[in-house]
Short mmCIF file of C-alpha atoms and ligand atoms in Angstrom, two decimals:
data_model
loop_
_atom_site.label_atom_id
_atom_site.label_comp_id
_atom_site.label_asym_id
_atom_site.label_seq_id
_atom_site.Cartn_x
_atom_site.Cartn_y
_atom_site.Cartn_z
CA MET A 1 3.53 20.39 11.59
CA ILE A 2 6.71 19.34 9.81
CA ILE A 3 8.77 16.57 11.32
CA ASP A 4 12.12 15.04 10.48
CA HIS A 5 11.90 11.45 9.24
CA LEU A 6 14.31 10.07 11.85
CA ARG A 7 12.32 11.59 14.70
CA LEU A 8 9.09 10.29 13.19
CA ARG A 9 10.57 6.78 12.84
CA ARG A 10 11.61 6.78 16.50
CA PHE A 11 8.20 8.03 17.64
CA ALA A 12 6.29 5.48 15.50
CA THR A 13 8.53 2.67 16.79
CA VAL A 14 7.83 3.60 20.41
CA VAL A 15 4.05 3.80 19.83
CA LEU A 16 4.07 0.30 18.36
CA GLU A 17 6.29 -1.00 21.18
CA HIS A 18 3.67 0.23 23.65
CA LEU A 19 1.29 -2.25 22.02
CA GLY A 20 3.65 -5.02 23.13
CA THR A 21 5.38 -5.30 19.76
CA GLU A 22 8.95 -6.62 19.81
CA THR A 23 11.40 -3.82 19.03
CA ALA A 24 12.62 -5.22 15.67
CA LYS A 25 9.04 -5.65 14.42
CA ALA A 26 8.00 -2.21 15.67
CA ALA A 27 11.03 -0.63 13.97
CA GLU A 28 10.43 -2.47 10.68
CA THR A 29 6.79 -1.38 10.62
CA ALA A 30 7.68 2.21 11.56
CA ASP A 31 10.34 2.32 8.81
CA HIS A 32 7.81 1.15 6.24
CA LEU A 33 5.23 3.75 7.34
CA VAL A 34 7.69 6.65 7.36
CA GLU A 35 9.07 5.55 3.98
CA ALA A 36 5.50 5.84 2.62
CA ASN A 37 5.35 9.40 3.98
CA LEU A 38 8.73 10.20 2.43
CA LYS A 39 7.49 8.89 -0.91
CA GLY A 40 4.43 11.14 -0.72
CA HIS A 41 1.85 8.46 0.13
CA ASP A 42 0.61 9.93 3.40
CA SER A 43 -2.50 7.74 3.18
CA HIS A 44 -0.20 4.75 3.88
CA GLY A 45 2.22 6.40 6.28
CA VAL A 46 2.07 7.15 10.00
CA GLY A 47 -1.55 8.21 9.51
CA MET A 48 -2.30 4.46 9.69
CA ILE A 49 -1.19 4.34 13.35
CA PRO A 50 -4.72 5.00 14.73
CA ASN A 51 -6.00 2.10 12.60
CA TYR A 52 -3.21 -0.20 13.84
CA VAL A 53 -3.63 0.76 17.51
CA GLY A 54 -7.42 0.25 17.34
CA SER A 55 -6.97 -3.07 15.58
CA ALA A 56 -4.41 -4.34 18.12
CA LEU A 57 -6.54 -3.25 21.09
CA ARG A 58 -9.57 -5.03 19.59
CA GLY A 59 -7.49 -8.19 19.23
CA GLY A 60 -7.42 -8.22 15.42
CA LEU A 61 -3.79 -7.27 14.80
CA GLN A 62 -1.40 -9.87 16.29
CA VAL A 63 1.59 -7.65 16.91
CA ASN A 64 4.26 -10.34 17.22
CA ALA A 65 3.01 -12.86 14.65
CA GLU A 66 5.53 -14.41 12.25
CA ALA A 67 4.82 -15.66 8.74
CA GLN A 68 4.27 -19.45 8.63
CA VAL A 69 4.84 -21.59 5.55
CA VAL A 70 1.62 -23.55 4.95
CA LYS A 71 2.66 -25.15 1.66
CA ASP A 72 5.94 -25.39 -0.26
CA GLN A 73 5.36 -27.21 -3.52
CA GLY A 74 7.65 -26.65 -6.51
CA ALA A 75 7.53 -22.97 -7.39
CA VAL A 76 4.52 -22.38 -5.17
CA LEU A 77 4.64 -21.10 -1.63
CA LEU A 78 1.60 -20.51 0.54
CA ILE A 79 2.37 -18.38 3.56
CA ASP A 80 0.06 -17.36 6.38
CA GLY A 81 0.71 -14.03 8.06
CA GLY A 82 -1.36 -14.85 11.16
CA PHE A 83 -2.77 -11.28 11.11
CA GLY A 84 0.64 -9.93 12.06
CA PHE A 85 1.91 -6.53 10.95
CA GLY A 86 1.78 -6.80 7.14
CA GLN A 87 5.02 -4.85 6.99
CA VAL A 88 6.72 -7.71 8.88
CA VAL A 89 4.96 -10.88 7.71
CA GLY A 90 4.55 -9.61 4.13
CA ARG A 91 8.26 -8.88 4.01
CA GLN A 92 9.04 -12.37 5.38
CA ALA A 93 6.85 -13.89 2.64
CA THR A 94 8.66 -11.76 0.04
CA ASP A 95 12.07 -12.91 1.31
CA LEU A 96 11.00 -16.56 1.04
CA GLY A 97 9.70 -15.91 -2.48
CA ILE A 98 12.97 -14.28 -3.58
CA GLU A 99 14.91 -17.26 -2.24
CA LYS A 100 12.70 -19.64 -4.23
CA ALA A 101 12.90 -17.53 -7.39
CA ARG A 102 16.72 -17.61 -7.11
CA ALA A 103 16.59 -21.40 -7.00
CA LEU A 104 13.86 -22.07 -9.59
CA GLY A 105 13.68 -18.91 -11.72
CA ILE A 106 10.12 -18.21 -10.62
CA ALA A 107 8.13 -18.16 -7.40
CA CYS A 108 4.39 -17.87 -7.06
CA VAL A 109 3.67 -16.81 -3.49
CA GLY A 110 0.29 -16.72 -1.81
CA SER A 111 0.71 -14.42 1.17
CA ARG A 112 -2.52 -14.57 3.12
CA ASN A 113 -3.96 -13.17 6.35
CA ASN A 114 -1.68 -10.16 6.57
CA HIS A 115 -2.83 -7.25 8.66
CA HIS A 116 -2.64 -4.13 6.39
CA LEU A 117 0.43 -4.49 4.13
CA GLY A 118 0.85 -0.74 3.72
CA ARG A 119 2.49 0.51 0.52
CA ILE A 120 2.67 -2.48 -1.84
CA GLY A 121 5.53 -0.86 -3.78
CA SER A 122 7.84 -1.64 -0.86
CA TYR A 123 7.58 -5.40 -1.58
CA ALA A 124 8.28 -4.80 -5.28
CA GLU A 125 11.28 -2.62 -4.37
CA HIS A 126 12.58 -5.45 -2.20
CA CYS A 127 12.28 -7.93 -5.12
CA VAL A 128 13.84 -5.49 -7.56
CA ALA A 129 16.78 -4.89 -5.21
CA ALA A 130 17.40 -8.66 -5.48
CA GLY A 131 17.39 -8.37 -9.29
CA MET A 132 13.88 -9.82 -9.68
CA VAL A 133 10.78 -8.69 -11.54
CA SER A 134 7.65 -8.89 -9.38
CA ILE A 135 3.89 -8.68 -9.86
CA HIS A 136 1.44 -8.25 -6.99
CA PHE A 137 -2.34 -8.66 -6.91
CA VAL A 138 -3.82 -7.64 -3.57
CA ASN A 139 -7.32 -7.54 -2.12
CA VAL A 140 -8.48 -5.62 0.92
CA VAL A 141 -11.03 -7.14 3.30
CA GLY A 142 -12.17 -6.70 6.87
CA HIS A 143 -14.38 -3.63 6.36
CA PRO A 144 -17.55 -3.13 4.34
CA PRO A 145 -16.90 -2.21 0.68
CA PHE A 146 -16.88 1.42 -0.52
CA VAL A 147 -15.73 1.04 -4.15
CA SER A 148 -18.29 0.34 -6.89
CA MET A 149 -17.79 -1.76 -10.01
CA TRP A 150 -18.04 0.18 -13.28
CA GLY A 151 -21.76 0.63 -13.98
CA GLY A 152 -22.79 -0.49 -10.47
CA ARG A 153 -24.62 1.60 -7.91
CA ASP A 154 -23.84 -0.62 -4.92
CA LYS A 155 -20.38 -0.93 -3.40
CA ARG A 156 -18.59 -4.23 -3.93
CA LEU A 157 -14.83 -3.79 -3.34
CA GLN A 158 -12.19 -1.75 -1.57
CA THR A 159 -9.16 -0.09 -3.16
CA ASN A 160 -7.46 -3.41 -4.18
CA PRO A 161 -3.89 -2.45 -5.14
CA PHE A 162 -1.94 -3.79 -8.12
CA CYS A 163 1.83 -3.44 -8.35
CA CYS A 164 4.65 -4.41 -10.72
CA GLY A 165 8.38 -3.79 -10.26
CA VAL A 166 11.11 -4.02 -12.91
CA PRO A 167 14.84 -3.57 -12.21
CA THR A 168 16.76 -1.15 -14.43
CA GLU A 169 20.38 -0.01 -14.62
CA SER A 170 19.39 3.12 -12.74
CA GLU A 171 16.25 3.70 -10.68
CA PRO A 172 13.72 0.83 -10.65
CA LEU A 173 10.35 1.08 -12.36
CA ILE A 174 7.67 0.58 -9.71
CA LEU A 175 4.06 0.78 -10.82
CA ASP A 176 2.14 0.78 -7.54
CA MET A 177 -1.50 1.80 -7.55
CA ALA A 178 -4.90 1.44 -5.99
CA THR A 179 -7.50 0.25 -8.51
CA SER A 180 -9.98 2.85 -7.25
CA ALA A 181 -10.00 6.16 -9.12
CA ILE A 182 -8.37 7.92 -6.17
CA ALA A 183 -7.37 6.91 -2.65
CA LEU A 184 -10.02 7.18 0.06
CA GLY A 185 -7.58 9.39 2.00
CA LYS A 186 -7.71 11.93 -0.84
CA VAL A 187 -11.51 12.08 -0.58
CA ARG A 188 -11.16 12.74 3.15
CA VAL A 189 -8.68 15.58 2.53
CA ALA A 190 -10.94 17.16 -0.15
CA SER A 191 -13.88 16.97 2.25
CA MET A 192 -11.89 18.69 5.03
CA LYS A 193 -10.77 21.44 2.65
CA GLY A 194 -14.23 21.80 1.08
CA GLU A 195 -12.77 21.13 -2.38
CA PRO A 196 -14.24 19.03 -5.23
CA VAL A 197 -12.64 15.67 -6.09
CA PRO A 198 -11.41 15.02 -9.68
CA GLU A 199 -14.10 14.20 -12.22
CA GLY A 200 -14.98 10.51 -12.51
CA SER A 201 -13.75 9.59 -9.00
CA LEU A 202 -16.99 9.51 -7.06
CA PHE A 203 -20.59 8.46 -7.62
CA ASP A 204 -23.66 9.39 -5.57
CA HIS A 205 -26.17 6.94 -4.07
CA LEU A 206 -27.89 6.62 -7.46
CA GLY A 207 -24.62 5.90 -9.25
CA ARG A 208 -24.43 9.36 -10.84
CA PRO A 209 -20.95 10.97 -11.20
CA THR A 210 -20.28 13.68 -8.62
CA GLN A 211 -17.34 15.79 -7.49
CA ASP A 212 -18.79 16.24 -3.99
CA PRO A 213 -16.32 14.62 -1.54
CA ASN A 214 -19.15 14.08 0.95
CA ALA A 215 -20.95 11.72 -1.45
CA ILE A 216 -19.46 8.57 0.12
CA SER A 217 -20.81 9.39 3.58
CA GLU A 218 -24.21 9.99 1.95
CA GLY A 219 -24.45 6.50 0.43
CA GLY A 220 -22.29 7.07 -2.66
CA SER A 221 -19.17 5.19 -3.73
CA LEU A 222 -15.64 5.59 -4.93
CA GLY A 223 -15.38 4.52 -8.58
CA PRO A 224 -12.73 2.30 -10.19
CA PHE A 225 -9.89 3.96 -12.16
CA GLY A 226 -10.18 3.73 -15.94
CA GLN A 227 -13.88 2.85 -16.07
CA HIS A 228 -14.51 -0.81 -17.07
CA LYS A 229 -10.77 -1.60 -17.36
CA GLY A 230 -9.91 -0.60 -13.80
CA SER A 231 -13.07 -2.28 -12.59
CA GLY A 232 -11.93 -5.53 -14.24
CA LEU A 233 -8.41 -5.27 -12.80
CA ALA A 234 -9.85 -4.60 -9.32
CA LEU A 235 -11.92 -7.76 -9.64
CA MET A 236 -8.83 -9.77 -10.68
CA CYS A 237 -7.00 -8.45 -7.57
CA GLU A 238 -9.97 -9.62 -5.49
CA LEU A 239 -9.96 -13.08 -7.08
CA LEU A 240 -6.20 -13.68 -7.30
CA GLY A 241 -5.28 -11.94 -4.04
CA GLY A 242 -8.31 -12.90 -1.98
CA GLY A 243 -9.52 -16.09 -3.64
CA LEU A 244 -6.37 -17.86 -4.87
CA ALA A 245 -3.72 -16.65 -2.42
CA GLY A 246 -6.04 -15.69 0.39
CA GLU A 247 -8.88 -17.24 2.28
CA TRP A 248 -11.74 -14.90 1.64
CA THR A 249 -13.10 -12.23 -0.67
CA MET A 250 -15.31 -9.21 -0.08
CA GLN A 251 -18.54 -11.18 -0.52
CA ASP A 252 -18.01 -12.84 2.89
CA ILE A 253 -19.62 -10.19 5.06
CA ASP A 254 -19.25 -12.28 8.24
CA GLN A 255 -15.50 -11.62 8.00
CA GLN A 256 -15.86 -7.80 8.03
CA LYS A 257 -14.66 -7.21 11.59
CA GLU A 258 -13.16 -3.71 11.34
CA VAL A 259 -9.66 -5.14 10.94
CA THR A 260 -7.85 -4.30 7.70
CA VAL A 261 -6.59 -7.51 6.10
CA ASN A 262 -4.67 -7.87 2.82
CA HIS A 263 -4.25 -11.10 0.89
CA MET A 264 -1.54 -10.91 -1.80
CA LEU A 265 -0.59 -13.07 -4.75
CA MET A 266 3.03 -12.40 -5.77
CA LEU A 267 4.83 -13.61 -8.87
CA ILE A 268 8.60 -13.21 -8.54
CA LEU A 269 10.58 -13.79 -11.73
CA ASP A 270 14.33 -14.02 -12.28
CA PRO A 271 15.12 -12.31 -15.62
CA ASN A 272 18.06 -14.70 -16.09
CA VAL A 273 15.81 -17.66 -16.86
CA PHE A 274 13.98 -16.06 -19.79
CA GLY A 275 15.93 -14.62 -22.72
CA GLY A 276 18.75 -13.73 -20.31
CA ALA A 277 19.14 -10.80 -17.96
CA GLU A 278 21.45 -8.97 -20.38
CA GLY A 279 18.94 -8.82 -23.21
CA PHE A 280 16.14 -7.89 -20.84
CA ALA A 281 18.23 -5.09 -19.31
CA ARG A 282 19.04 -3.77 -22.79
CA GLU A 283 15.35 -3.60 -23.70
CA VAL A 284 14.30 -2.13 -20.34
CA ASN A 285 16.96 0.56 -20.34
CA GLY A 286 16.46 1.43 -24.00
CA MET A 287 12.69 1.56 -23.62
CA GLN A 288 12.95 3.66 -20.49
CA ALA A 289 15.07 6.25 -22.32
CA TYR A 290 12.76 6.12 -25.36
CA ALA A 291 9.67 6.69 -23.19
CA ARG A 292 11.32 9.59 -21.35
CA SER A 293 12.44 11.20 -24.61
CA ALA A 294 8.84 11.95 -25.68
CA ALA A 295 8.12 15.67 -26.01
CA PRO A 296 5.90 16.76 -23.11
CA ALA A 297 2.24 17.39 -23.84
CA GLU A 298 0.82 20.83 -23.18
CA GLY A 299 0.65 21.41 -19.41
CA PHE A 300 3.34 18.82 -18.60
CA GLU A 301 7.02 19.44 -17.90
CA ARG A 302 8.20 15.96 -18.88
CA VAL A 303 7.11 12.37 -19.18
CA GLN A 304 7.45 10.60 -15.83
CA LEU A 305 7.70 6.84 -15.42
CA PRO A 306 6.28 4.72 -12.57
CA GLY A 307 8.25 5.46 -9.40
CA ASP A 308 9.41 8.93 -10.46
CA PRO A 309 6.95 10.98 -8.37
CA GLU A 310 7.83 8.92 -5.28
CA ARG A 311 11.56 9.55 -5.77
CA THR A 312 11.00 13.30 -6.20
CA SER A 313 8.92 13.44 -3.04
CA ARG A 314 11.52 11.43 -1.10
CA VAL A 315 14.34 13.81 -2.01
CA SER A 316 12.40 16.87 -0.92
CA ARG A 317 10.93 15.36 2.26
CA LEU A 318 14.30 13.98 3.36
CA ALA A 319 15.65 17.51 3.12
CA GLU A 320 12.68 19.53 4.29
CA GLY A 321 10.85 17.14 6.64
CA ILE A 322 7.48 15.40 6.46
CA PRO A 323 4.36 17.58 6.67
CA ILE A 324 1.50 16.17 8.76
CA ASP A 325 -1.82 18.01 8.91
CA ALA A 326 -3.18 19.00 12.32
CA GLN A 327 -6.17 16.64 12.25
CA SER A 328 -4.07 13.59 11.36
CA TRP A 329 -1.45 14.46 14.00
CA GLN A 330 -4.14 14.81 16.65
CA ALA A 331 -5.53 11.37 15.75
CA ILE A 332 -2.01 9.86 15.85
CA CYS A 333 -1.29 11.36 19.29
CA GLN A 334 -4.66 10.16 20.62
CA ALA A 335 -3.83 6.67 19.35
CA ALA A 336 -0.39 6.86 21.00
CA GLU A 337 -2.09 7.67 24.31
CA LYS A 338 -4.52 4.77 23.83
CA ALA A 339 -1.48 2.54 23.29
CA GLY A 340 -0.22 3.67 26.71
CA MET A 341 2.09 6.63 26.04
CA SER A 342 1.90 9.71 28.22
CA ALA A 343 1.46 13.17 26.70
CA SER A 344 4.89 14.18 28.01
CA GLU A 345 6.51 11.14 26.39
CA ILE A 346 4.90 12.07 23.05
CA ILE A 347 6.16 15.65 23.32
CA ALA A 348 9.64 14.50 24.33
CA LEU A 349 9.91 12.21 21.31
CA THR A 350 8.45 14.56 18.73
CA GLN A 351 9.36 18.07 19.81
CA ALA A 352 12.58 17.90 21.82
P1 LIG B 1 -0.74 7.13 -7.28
O1 LIG B 1 -1.95 7.38 -8.08
O2 LIG B 1 -0.11 8.29 -6.58
O3 LIG B 1 0.40 6.50 -8.21
C1 LIG B 1 0.15 5.31 -8.94
C2 LIG B 1 1.34 4.99 -9.83
O4 LIG B 1 1.45 5.96 -10.86
C3 LIG B 1 2.68 4.99 -9.11
O5 LIG B 1 3.46 3.93 -9.61
C4 LIG B 1 3.33 6.33 -9.49
O6 LIG B 1 4.74 6.24 -9.54
C5 LIG B 1 2.75 6.55 -10.84
N1 LIG B 1 2.54 7.97 -11.14
C6 LIG B 1 1.93 8.89 -10.35
N2 LIG B 1 1.88 10.08 -10.98
C7 LIG B 1 2.45 9.92 -12.19
C8 LIG B 1 2.69 10.77 -13.32
N3 LIG B 1 2.34 12.05 -13.30
N4 LIG B 1 3.30 10.25 -14.41
C9 LIG B 1 3.67 8.95 -14.43
N5 LIG B 1 3.48 8.09 -13.40
C10 LIG B 1 2.87 8.56 -12.31
O7 LIG B 1 -0.97 5.96 -6.20
P2 LIG B 1 -2.35 5.46 -5.55
O8 LIG B 1 -3.12 4.67 -6.51
O9 LIG B 1 -2.98 6.62 -4.87
O10 LIG B 1 -1.78 4.45 -4.42
C11 LIG B 1 -1.06 4.97 -3.32
C12 LIG B 1 -0.48 3.89 -2.45
O11 LIG B 1 -1.54 3.25 -1.76
C13 LIG B 1 0.28 2.77 -3.15
O12 LIG B 1 1.54 2.65 -2.51
C14 LIG B 1 -0.55 1.52 -2.91
O13 LIG B 1 0.21 0.32 -2.75
C15 LIG B 1 -1.21 1.88 -1.62
N6 LIG B 1 -2.44 1.11 -1.39
C16 LIG B 1 -2.41 0.13 -0.46
C17 LIG B 1 -3.57 -0.58 -0.16
C18 LIG B 1 -3.56 -1.65 0.88
O14 LIG B 1 -4.63 -2.18 1.19
N7 LIG B 1 -2.44 -2.01 1.46
C19 LIG B 1 -4.75 -0.30 -0.85
C20 LIG B 1 -4.74 0.70 -1.83
C21 LIG B 1 -3.56 1.41 -2.08
#
């Protein structure tokens, strides 16, 4: 099906309200999810609703939790999300960090115990809109690992995202990426379509490279991006996000309770306190143009910079609607019913 973003936002808000979520929090979470769909990241869009509904019904996701400041010391803030919607408590932590960075030039924010934060780029976009540079190291815990370290046969991590946002005179640069070779959602799609996954993404139960998308369910693993380099960055996300900012890392198997939790370390920097925002802007804008001016390699139309593919997707999906595959839509509707919506209410909100 193809659905208009406004209709999808309304529907997602109502599903979350049925879980007992206050309207403002439901709407903020729904906006974040639909924005991920608009930007082409369906793995972090409304397809997460079944996860969220299951988590709330099991008592893991605390739908109305607010971020609480645990420590406020100089440039450091430690904030506990209380397992609330990451989209709400993570945003509250980001707002507090921006405020501190405005006052001190830098804020180092530990944002711990967030239920799934969704698309990490949204927090960087929020910082960039306030004129700040931001860097995010995030770990993912609450489920058994399915990503292997480079050279390892056993699974040790999840898709630990890394993100960095830089303001420019035009569109911001937002590097926002999982540290696994590809997203788990992409493996699921390849498996459903019976297609191979890109080379170097998956390993079988003996640690041998494979393009068979079913390898994970047969004891294999998702590999890190960029071989040993991605593996190292994923580990740093685990340590800085989970160990420094957060309360636990993947090694603590007693904490794997089928509830997706993100711990995030954020550095928020005001360009004014370094060499001056003007000089920084000159270098950023000049470098951006220089990078874009490179002649495209064979098979490419142009050089794209971080954030470009998301903007392209957003323009086309705003105009043409958001495609949702039948299997995902069925799972979303089943979750909506579990949350307490009737079939007729779902139809009225999505098809009227
Ligand atoms: P991706 O591979 O699609 O993109 C990664 C980055 O590369 C982006 O900044 C994008 O703008 C850029 N990019 C993509 N194609 C490009 C090209 N052709 N040329 C130049 N730049 C290009 O993203 P991903 O790794 O699949 O991650 C998807 C989303 O999943 C992200 O928003 C991430 O935050 C999210 N995520 C969240 C969690 C979580 O636990 N909350 C975990 C993993 C990933």
